Coordinates of C-alpha atoms in Angstrom, one line a residue:
M1 CA 5.1 24.7 30.9
S2 CA 5.3 22.3 28.0
P3 CA 3.0 22.8 25.0
A4 CA -0.2 20.7 24.9
R5 CA 0.3 17.4 23.2
P6 CA -1.7 17.2 19.9
E7 CA -4.3 14.6 19.6
K8 CA -3.3 11.4 17.7
P9 CA -4.5 11.5 14.1
E10 CA -7.7 9.7 13.6
Q11 CA -8.2 7.2 10.8
I12 CA -8.4 9.2 7.6
V13 CA -11.2 7.0 6.1
P14 CA -13.5 5.6 8.8
Y15 CA -14.9 2.1 8.2
P16 CA -18.1 0.6 9.4
G17 CA -18.5 -2.6 11.3
H18 CA -18.5 -5.8 9.3
S19 CA -21.9 -6.6 7.9
P20 CA -23.1 -10.2 7.4
L21 CA -22.0 -11.7 4.1
T22 CA -24.8 -11.9 1.5
I23 CA -24.3 -14.1 -1.6
A24 CA -25.5 -12.2 -4.6
T25 CA -26.7 -13.7 -7.9
P26 CA -24.3 -13.4 -10.9
L27 CA -26.6 -11.0 -12.6
S28 CA -26.9 -8.7 -9.5
I29 CA -23.2 -8.3 -9.1
A30 CA -22.2 -6.7 -12.3
N31 CA -18.6 -6.6 -11.3
R32 CA -17.4 -3.7 -13.4
F33 CA -15.2 -1.8 -11.0
S34 CA -13.9 1.7 -11.3
S35 CA -10.3 2.2 -10.2
L36 CA -9.7 4.6 -7.3
G37 CA -8.9 8.0 -8.7
S38 CA -11.0 7.7 -11.9
T39 CA -14.0 9.8 -12.8
V40 CA -17.2 8.1 -11.8
G41 CA -19.6 10.9 -12.9
Q42 CA -20.2 9.2 -16.2
V43 CA -20.7 5.4 -16.2
R44 CA -19.3 3.6 -19.3
P45 CA -21.5 1.0 -21.0
S46 CA -18.9 -1.7 -20.2
Y47 CA -19.9 -1.5 -16.6
Q48 CA -23.0 -3.5 -17.3
S49 CA -21.2 -6.8 -18.1
T50 CA -21.1 -9.6 -15.6
L51 CA -18.2 -11.3 -13.8
V52 CA -16.9 -14.6 -15.0
A53 CA -17.1 -15.7 -11.3
S54 CA -20.4 -17.2 -10.1
Y55 CA -20.6 -14.8 -7.2
D56 CA -18.7 -11.9 -5.6
P57 CA -17.2 -13.1 -2.2
F58 CA -17.0 -9.5 -1.1
S59 CA -20.7 -8.7 -1.9
V60 CA -21.7 -7.1 1.4
D61 CA -24.5 -4.7 2.1
V62 CA -22.9 -1.4 3.2
P63 CA -23.9 2.2 3.0
A64 CA -23.1 3.6 -0.5
G65 CA -20.2 6.0 -0.9
P66 CA -20.3 9.4 -2.4
S67 CA -20.4 9.9 -6.1
V68 CA -18.0 12.7 -7.0
A69 CA -15.7 13.6 -9.8
F70 CA -12.1 12.9 -8.8
K71 CA -9.4 15.3 -9.6
K72 CA -6.3 14.2 -11.5
S73 CA -4.5 11.8 -9.2
S74 CA -1.0 10.5 -8.8
P75 CA 0.1 7.7 -11.2
Y76 CA 0.6 4.1 -10.3
F77 CA 4.2 2.9 -9.9
P78 CA 4.7 -0.7 -11.1
K79 CA 6.5 -3.2 -8.7
S80 CA 8.3 -6.3 -9.6
N81 CA 6.5 -9.2 -11.3
S82 CA 5.5 -12.4 -9.5
H83 CA 6.0 -15.3 -11.9
L84 CA 3.0 -17.6 -12.0
F85 CA 3.8 -20.2 -14.7
V86 CA 5.7 -20.9 -17.9
I87 CA 3.5 -20.5 -21.0
E88 CA 3.4 -23.9 -22.8
P89 CA 3.2 -24.2 -26.6
L90 CA -0.5 -24.7 -26.1
Y91 CA -0.8 -20.9 -25.8
D92 CA 0.3 -18.2 -28.1
V93 CA 2.3 -15.6 -26.2
N94 CA 0.6 -12.8 -28.3
T95 CA -2.8 -13.8 -26.8
N96 CA -4.5 -11.5 -24.4
P97 CA -3.1 -12.6 -20.9
V98 CA -6.6 -12.5 -19.5
E99 CA -7.8 -15.1 -22.0
I100 CA -4.8 -17.3 -21.0
A101 CA -5.7 -16.9 -17.3
K102 CA -9.4 -17.8 -17.9
H103 CA -8.2 -21.0 -19.6
Y104 CA -5.5 -21.9 -17.1
F105 CA -7.2 -21.1 -13.8
P106 CA -10.5 -22.6 -12.6
P107 CA -13.6 -20.6 -13.3
G108 CA -13.9 -17.6 -10.9
F109 CA -10.3 -17.9 -9.7
H110 CA -7.2 -15.8 -10.5
Y111 CA -4.9 -18.4 -8.9
M112 CA -4.6 -22.2 -8.7
P113 CA -6.2 -23.3 -5.4
S114 CA -4.5 -26.1 -3.5
S115 CA -8.0 -27.4 -2.7
P116 CA -11.4 -26.7 -4.4
Y117 CA -12.8 -25.2 -1.2
K118 CA -9.9 -22.7 -0.8
S119 CA -11.8 -19.8 -2.5
L120 CA -11.5 -16.1 -1.9
K121 CA -14.4 -16.4 0.6
Y122 CA -12.4 -19.1 2.5
Y123 CA -9.3 -16.8 2.8
R124 CA -11.5 -13.8 3.6
D125 CA -13.2 -15.7 6.4
I126 CA -9.8 -16.6 7.9
L127 CA -8.7 -12.9 8.1
L128 CA -12.1 -11.7 9.3
E129 CA -12.7 -14.4 12.0
T130 CA -9.2 -13.9 13.4
K131 CA -9.9 -10.2 13.5
S132 CA -6.9 -9.5 11.4
V133 CA -8.5 -7.1 9.0
E134 CA -11.6 -5.1 8.2
I135 CA -12.8 -5.2 4.6
K136 CA -15.3 -2.8 3.0
P137 CA -16.5 -2.6 -0.6
I138 CA -17.0 1.1 -1.6
K139 CA -19.9 1.5 -4.0
D140 CA -20.9 4.4 -6.2
R141 CA -23.8 6.3 -4.7
D142 CA -25.7 6.8 -8.0
H143 CA -24.9 3.3 -9.3
P144 CA -24.8 1.0 -6.3
E145 CA -24.2 -2.0 -8.5
I146 CA -20.8 -0.6 -9.2
I147 CA -18.1 -1.2 -6.6
L148 CA -15.4 1.5 -6.9
Y149 CA -12.8 -0.3 -4.9
H150 CA -12.3 -2.1 -1.6
S151 CA -10.8 -0.7 1.6
L152 CA -8.8 -3.0 3.9
Y153 CA -7.7 -2.0 7.4
I154 CA -5.0 -4.1 9.1
H155 CA -5.9 -4.8 12.8
Q156 CA -3.3 -7.4 13.7
I157 CA -0.9 -9.8 12.1
I158 CA -0.8 -13.0 14.1
S159 CA 2.6 -14.6 14.7
Q160 CA 3.2 -18.3 14.7
E161 CA 3.7 -18.2 18.4
A162 CA 0.4 -16.5 19.0
F163 CA -1.4 -18.9 16.6
S164 CA -0.1 -22.2 17.9
S165 CA 3.1 -23.8 19.0
R166 CA 2.8 -26.1 15.9
P167 CA 1.8 -24.3 12.7
Y168 CA 0.2 -27.5 11.2
E169 CA -2.4 -27.6 13.9
L170 CA -5.9 -27.0 12.6
K171 CA -8.5 -24.5 13.7
L172 CA -12.2 -24.3 12.7
L173 CA -14.0 -21.6 10.8
Q174 CA -17.7 -20.9 11.3
S175 CA -18.3 -22.5 7.9
K176 CA -16.8 -25.7 9.5
L177 CA -13.8 -25.6 7.2
Q178 CA -10.4 -26.0 8.8
Y179 CA -7.2 -23.9 8.4
N180 CA -3.7 -23.9 9.8
Y181 CA -1.1 -21.2 10.1
S182 CA 0.1 -21.8 6.6
D183 CA -3.4 -21.1 5.4
Y184 CA -3.5 -17.9 7.5
I185 CA -0.3 -16.6 5.8
D186 CA -1.7 -17.5 2.4
A187 CA -4.8 -15.5 3.2
W188 CA -2.7 -12.3 3.4
Y189 CA -1.6 -12.9 -0.2
T190 CA -4.7 -14.4 -1.8
I191 CA -7.2 -11.8 -0.5
F192 CA -5.9 -9.2 -3.0
L193 CA -6.6 -11.5 -6.0
H194 CA -10.2 -10.3 -6.2
Q195 CA -10.5 -8.6 -9.6
S196 CA -13.0 -7.0 -11.9
E197 CA -13.6 -8.1 -15.4
D198 CA -11.9 -5.0 -16.9
F199 CA -9.1 -5.2 -14.3
S200 CA -9.7 -1.8 -12.9
H201 CA -10.2 -2.9 -9.3
S202 CA -8.0 -1.4 -6.6
W203 CA -7.5 -1.6 -2.9
F204 CA -7.2 1.2 -0.3
I205 CA -4.9 -0.2 2.4
N206 CA -4.2 1.3 5.9
F207 CA -3.3 0.2 9.4
D208 CA -6.1 0.5 12.0
N209 CA -5.7 3.0 14.8
K210 CA -5.3 0.2 17.4
F211 CA -2.7 -1.7 15.4
K212 CA 0.3 -2.5 17.7
C213 CA 3.1 -2.4 15.1
S214 CA 4.0 -6.0 15.7
F215 CA 5.1 -8.0 12.7
P216 CA 6.2 -11.6 12.1
Y217 CA 9.2 -11.9 9.9
W218 CA 7.3 -13.3 7.0
F219 CA 5.4 -10.0 6.7
L220 CA 8.5 -8.5 5.2
H221 CA 8.0 -10.6 2.1
W222 CA 4.3 -9.5 2.0
W223 CA 5.4 -5.8 2.3
E224 CA 7.9 -6.1 -0.6
K225 CA 5.0 -7.4 -2.8
H226 CA 2.1 -5.2 -1.6
G227 CA 3.6 -2.2 0.3
P228 CA 4.3 1.3 -1.2
V229 CA 7.6 2.4 -2.5
D230 CA 9.6 5.6 -1.9
E231 CA 8.9 6.7 -5.5
I232 CA 5.2 7.4 -4.8
L233 CA 5.6 9.2 -1.5
P234 CA 5.5 13.0 -1.4
V235 CA 8.7 14.8 -0.4
S236 CA 7.0 16.0 2.8
V237 CA 6.4 12.3 3.8
L238 CA 9.9 11.3 3.0
E239 CA 11.2 14.1 5.2
L240 CA 9.1 12.8 8.1
I241 CA 10.3 9.3 7.6
L242 CA 13.9 10.6 7.5
H243 CA 13.3 12.4 10.8
Y244 CA 11.7 9.4 12.3
T245 CA 14.6 7.2 11.2
K246 CA 17.1 9.4 13.0
K247 CA 15.2 10.1 16.2
A248 CA 13.2 7.0 17.0
K249 CA 14.6 4.1 19.1
F250 CA 14.3 0.7 17.4
S251 CA 14.3 -2.7 19.0
K252 CA 16.5 -5.5 17.6
V253 CA 13.4 -7.0 16.0
E254 CA 12.3 -3.7 14.4
L255 CA 15.8 -3.3 12.8
F256 CA 14.8 -6.3 10.6
F257 CA 12.0 -4.2 8.9
P258 CA 12.2 -1.2 6.7
K259 CA 11.8 2.1 8.5
Q260 CA 9.1 3.0 5.9
L261 CA 6.9 0.1 7.1
L262 CA 7.4 1.0 10.8
F263 CA 6.6 4.7 10.1
L264 CA 3.5 4.1 8.0
A265 CA 2.2 1.5 10.5
R266 CA 2.8 3.9 13.5
Y267 CA 1.3 7.0 11.9
K268 CA -1.5 5.3 9.8
V269 CA -0.4 6.4 6.3
P270 CA -2.5 4.7 3.6
W271 CA -1.6 3.7 0.0
I272 CA -3.5 2.2 -3.0
L273 CA -2.8 -1.2 -4.6
K274 CA -3.9 -2.8 -7.9
W275 CA -2.6 -5.6 -10.1
S276 CA -2.7 -7.0 -13.7
Y277 CA -1.3 -9.8 -15.7
R278 CA 1.9 -9.5 -17.7
I279 CA 3.6 -11.8 -20.3
T280 CA 7.4 -11.9 -20.8
K281 CA 7.3 -13.1 -24.4
D282 CA 11.0 -14.1 -24.8
A283 CA 11.0 -16.3 -21.7
R284 CA 7.3 -17.2 -22.0
I285 CA 6.7 -16.3 -18.4
F286 CA 3.1 -15.5 -17.3
A287 CA 3.3 -13.1 -14.3
R288 CA 1.2 -10.9 -12.0
Q289 CA 2.4 -7.3 -11.6
F290 CA 1.3 -5.2 -8.6
S291 CA 1.3 -1.5 -8.8
V292 CA 1.0 1.1 -6.0
K293 CA 0.1 4.8 -5.8
W294 CA -0.2 7.6 -3.3
W295 CA -3.6 8.6 -2.0
D296 CA -3.8 12.3 -2.9
K297 CA -6.4 13.2 -0.2
F298 CA -4.1 12.3 2.7
E299 CA -3.4 15.3 4.9
V300 CA 0.3 15.1 5.7
D301 CA 0.1 18.0 8.1
R302 CA -2.2 16.0 10.4
I303 CA 0.5 13.5 11.2
A304 CA 3.5 15.9 10.9
K305 CA 2.7 17.7 14.2
Y306 CA 2.3 14.4 15.9
V307 CA 5.6 13.1 14.5
Y308 CA 7.5 16.2 15.7
N309 CA 5.7 16.1 19.1
D310 CA 6.8 12.4 19.6
L311 CA 10.3 13.1 18.2
P312 CA 11.2 16.8 18.8
I313 CA 13.6 18.6 16.4
A314 CA 16.9 19.5 17.9
P315 CA 18.0 23.2 17.8
M316 CA 19.1 24.1 14.3
P317 CA 22.8 25.2 13.9
R318 CA 23.6 28.3 12.0
P319 CA 23.5 27.7 8.2
I320 CA 26.8 27.2 6.5
S321 CA 27.4 29.3 3.5
P322 CA 27.6 27.1 0.4
T323 CA 30.9 27.0 -1.4
G324 CA 31.2 27.8 -5.1
S325 CA 31.4 24.1 -6.0
T326 CA 28.2 23.4 -3.9
R327 CA 26.4 26.2 -5.7
S328 CA 27.4 24.7 -9.0
S329 CA 26.4 21.2 -8.2
L330 CA 23.0 22.3 -6.7
S331 CA 22.1 24.8 -9.4
V332 CA 18.3 25.2 -9.5
D333 CA 18.0 28.4 -11.5
G334 CA 15.0 28.1 -13.9
K335 CA 13.7 24.8 -12.5
S336 CA 10.0 24.3 -12.1
K337 CA 8.4 23.4 -8.8
V338 CA 7.9 19.8 -10.0
E339 CA 11.6 19.6 -10.9
L340 CA 12.6 21.0 -7.5
Q341 CA 10.5 18.5 -5.7
E342 CA 12.0 15.7 -7.7
L343 CA 15.5 17.0 -6.9
A344 CA 14.6 17.1 -3.2
R345 CA 13.2 13.6 -3.4
Q346 CA 16.5 12.3 -5.0
L347 CA 18.6 13.9 -2.2
I348 CA 16.4 12.4 0.5
L349 CA 16.6 9.0 -1.1
Q350 CA 20.4 9.3 -1.2
A351 CA 20.4 10.2 2.5
F352 CA 18.3 7.0 3.1
Q353 CA 20.9 5.0 1.2
M354 CA 23.7 6.4 3.2
D355 CA 21.8 5.5 6.4
D356 CA 21.2 1.9 5.1
D357 CA 24.9 1.5 4.4
E358 CA 25.8 2.8 7.8
E359 CA 23.3 0.6 9.5
T360 CA 24.7 -2.5 7.9
T361 CA 28.0 -2.0 9.9
L362 CA 26.5 -0.4 13.0
L363 CA 23.4 -2.4 13.9
R364 CA 23.7 -1.4 17.6
R365 CA 22.1 2.0 17.0
P366 CA 19.3 3.5 14.8
V367 CA 20.4 4.9 11.5
V368 CA 21.4 8.6 11.4
S369 CA 21.1 10.8 8.3
P370 CA 24.0 13.3 7.7
F371 CA 21.7 15.9 6.1
R372 CA 18.5 17.8 6.6
I373 CA 17.1 18.7 3.2
L374 CA 15.0 21.9 3.0
L375 CA 13.1 23.0 -0.1
S376 CA 11.9 26.6 -0.2
L377 CA 10.0 28.2 -3.0
S378 CA 8.5 31.7 -2.6
P379 CA 5.5 32.8 -4.7
G380 CA 6.5 35.0 -7.6
M381 CA 10.1 33.8 -7.6
T382 CA 11.6 31.9 -10.6
T383 CA 14.5 30.7 -8.6
A384 CA 14.5 28.3 -5.6
R385 CA 17.3 27.2 -3.3
I386 CA 17.9 23.8 -1.9
L387 CA 19.8 24.1 1.4
M388 CA 21.7 21.2 2.9
M389 CA 22.6 21.7 6.6
P390 CA 24.3 19.3 9.0
M391 CA 21.7 17.4 11.1
I392 CA 22.3 17.3 14.8

């Protein structure tokens, strides 16, 4: 009799239904945010200042979140810059980039709108009314005027075919404003440009439980800008992705997308996103840089049993005794646990690279990793061993 199938992992952070939008006064929306992962037990005086914007488009009445002191969290990993404009002689490149942005962009904007009415609220309404996302501001329980961060759950990503046979055709929002498919795509990028005055705002992003893992091709570009990177993922998650990459069956369309994206969407693995301005002084380039980090409270074990139930592990072959040269090249004597985890990460990433190279020439089948990488560290031992065994 086969073992009982474990239940699918529930959404790690539940979200409430969308509440009606309420426009707050500038004074009531002291938009000093606290970045996810910071200590919120003590509120700094700077939290009392007011946003440059005339209103907060995300100011929605929701139950306040808990006020707790966060433990030390994983660091942010910077992604590539998005060039916004060339800094003209009018501006000094040594000026604070925020001051340049305030002068360059319209009041209350962190981008140049193609039309005055295309505000953050406009793009937010597009995503909400198409039931593409669910957005929730998370507030501090003791200081509800402080929004700690926003959470965003992806429900669906509408393809051009599902939207309209012609992408220029217009649809109507409840506000009577119109939008086309190009505006819909822009909404996926612009929605994250909401920012606090001290640039500490962050986004908690995840896929909804009912998300069908269907992506239009343009979403690959979105993922490269806003999605997580291997460097922030724990070794245990990288191992699961490697197993998924080997065992899962991928359609021709799915082969176009990174296996990391397909895995995170299927098993609902969240990440955290934030951004800031950057100036390249030599080239006088004004840019926006996104950074991502791992959510330390995510319970990997909750999805591991589901992954291995979906994609069972083949019987393990008898371990091969390492040769002298192998022992030398994989020497781990005296290494700390952190160093061992980093070594395991590098080996897994090398296995991913080998798979990518193989997939380039053999697109007719899913990628296959040549190694299973196991990291074992026993309490009280100062030496650990990394074992590499052929993967069936």
